[in-house]
Amino acid sequence: MVAALALVLPACTQAGTRPQSASRGDARGTSKAAPKPYSRDPYPSTYRVYPGVPTLLTNVTVFDGEGNRIERGQVLFADGKIVAVGQTVSAPAGVTTIDGTGKFVTPGIVDIHSHLGDYPSPQVRALSDGNEATAPVTADVWAEHSVWPQDPGFSRALANGGVTTLQILPGSANLFGGRSVVLKNVYARTTQAMKFPGAPYGLKMACGENPKRVYGGKGREPSTRMGNIAVDRATWAKAAAYKRKWDRYDADGGDMPDRDIAMDTLRGVLSGEILVQNHCYRADEMANVLDMAKEFGYHVEAFHHAVEAYKIADLLRANNTCAAVWADWYGFKMESYDGIGENLAILEKSGACGMIHSDDENGIQRLNQEVAKVLASARHSGIEISDAAAWKWLSLNPAKSLRIADRTGSLVPGKMADVVLWNGNPFSVYTRPEKVWIDGALLYDADNPRLRPVSDFELGQPGSGDVK
C-alpha cells in the first residue's frame, strides 16, 4: 500500500502544481462552489422490520379500517404486508393458520397524540422531558431527543391497547412547542430505530389557556389570547423572511444564510414538509388559527383535543383540517367546559375528518373503549354510525393526518401488516388484544409468555411480570 501511494502522489503534484480543494476552484479562477445546504432529515429512521411468517387468520369478523365489515372473513399477510382480505382468500401451502372463531381482526390502532417516552413511567421529575417551558417559542426542540425507548408505556399500549403506531408530541406549555416524531411501537434501543420510515415531522402548536397561563405567570407576553396570536404572527412573519432567504440561496447560491434551528422547522411548515398539529379547545380560537394559517400560507393538519370542534365542523371540512378528540373529557378547565359526548360523531356526520386520541399513558391502552363510548353517546342522541365505520377513527383517519395512510391504517393489500386479533368484539370493555403483529411480525401473544413485552427498565423489578 505504501508503494502504491508513492507512485500516485508525484503524478498529483507534477510540474510544481498544488492540489486544489473543490471549494477553491481551479487554476483558471472558477468561482467558489456554494456550500451544501443543511440536511432536512439529519436523524433518519433506522427502523428494521422484525422477522415474521406468512399468516392466515380465518373465521374472524373483520373491520378493515376503511369502513367495511366482513363476517367469517379471512386475512392473509406475508413478507410484512397485507396480501388479501375477504371471506375466502387463496393462501400458499405451509402458511401459519389461526382459527379466530368468535374473534375480531382490525388494523393496528394509530394514536396521533401521545407523550410516551418524553413523559414516561415512572412519572418522576428526572424523566419529565416533554415541555421546554422556558419561552413561548421553542420550535427548535425535537420530541425525539427526549423520547426514552425503555418507557414501559410502549409495551402497555401494545399489549393492552393494540397500538402499533403513535405520534410523540412535545407538551403544550408553548405556542410553538417543537417537532413531533412518529414511531412504530416496537422494541428498540434508540428512538431512531422506532421511527416510522418516511413519516413527515409535525410541529406542535398550542393556543388558549396553557401558553397565556405559563408566560403570563412569568409577567411576559403572552398573557392573553390576543397576546398568543400576536406572538404567533410575529413568529410566522420572521419564518417567512427566513424561508425567502434560504429559497433564494438554494436557487441562486451566493452567501449562505445563517442557520436558525427553530426557523428551519417553521420553514419546513411553510414549505409543506412539516405538519401542524395544533392543541386547541374552543371553536372561536380554532377559527382564528385557520385565518392565521391563510394569512401566512400554511396548513393546519389537525386540531388536538378540539372539545368544541362540533361547533365548526363545516369550517374544518372546508379547510381539510381534522380534529383529534377525546370521548368525554371536558370541564377540567374553562376552555374545555362545553364538551359533549357526541363531538366525534357529529364531525363524522358533517363530513369532517375526526379521530380519537389519548394524550394519556392509561387512555392509550383503551382507545377502543373510548370509541365505544362515543358510539353509545351518538346512538343515544339518534346518530347512527356503524362499528366498522367508527374504526376509521382509530386507524385510517389518524394515519391520514400523519400522511402515512398509504402505508398503514387499514387492511388493504400492499399496506404494512399492522394487525390486531381481539378475543371478542373490540368495542366491549371485556375484550383485549390476543395477538398483535407489526409489519407481519408477532410482537405480542397473550398465550405465549415469551411474547409479553417487558422493557429493559423493568427487568428484575418486582411486579414487572418478567418471565424472560
Coordinates of C-alpha atoms in Angstrom, one line a residue, residues 53-58 73-78 81-86 89-92 95-97 105 411-415 417 419:
V53 CA -44.0 -15.8 8.9
P54 CA -46.8 -15.9 6.4
T55 CA -50.0 -16.0 8.4
L56 CA -53.7 -16.6 7.7
L57 CA -56.4 -15.6 10.1
T58 CA -59.7 -17.4 9.5
G73 CA -63.6 -13.5 7.0
Q74 CA -60.0 -14.2 6.3
V75 CA -56.9 -12.1 6.5
L76 CA -53.6 -13.2 4.9
F77 CA -50.3 -11.4 5.3
A78 CA -46.7 -12.3 4.4
K81 CA -47.5 -6.8 4.0
I82 CA -51.2 -7.4 3.8
V83 CA -51.8 -9.9 0.9
A84 CA -55.5 -10.5 0.9
V85 CA -58.7 -9.8 2.9
G86 CA -62.1 -11.3 2.2
V89 CA -58.6 -15.9 0.2
S90 CA -56.1 -18.0 -1.6
A91 CA -53.2 -18.9 0.8
P92 CA -49.9 -20.7 0.0
V95 CA -48.9 -20.8 5.9
T96 CA -49.4 -20.4 9.6
T97 CA -53.2 -20.6 10.1
V105 CA -59.5 -8.6 13.4
L411 CA -56.2 -3.8 6.0
V412 CA -55.6 -3.2 2.3
P413 CA -53.2 -5.4 0.2
G414 CA -49.8 -3.9 0.0
K415 CA -50.0 -2.0 3.2
A417 CA -49.3 -5.8 8.2
V419 CA -52.8 -6.2 12.6

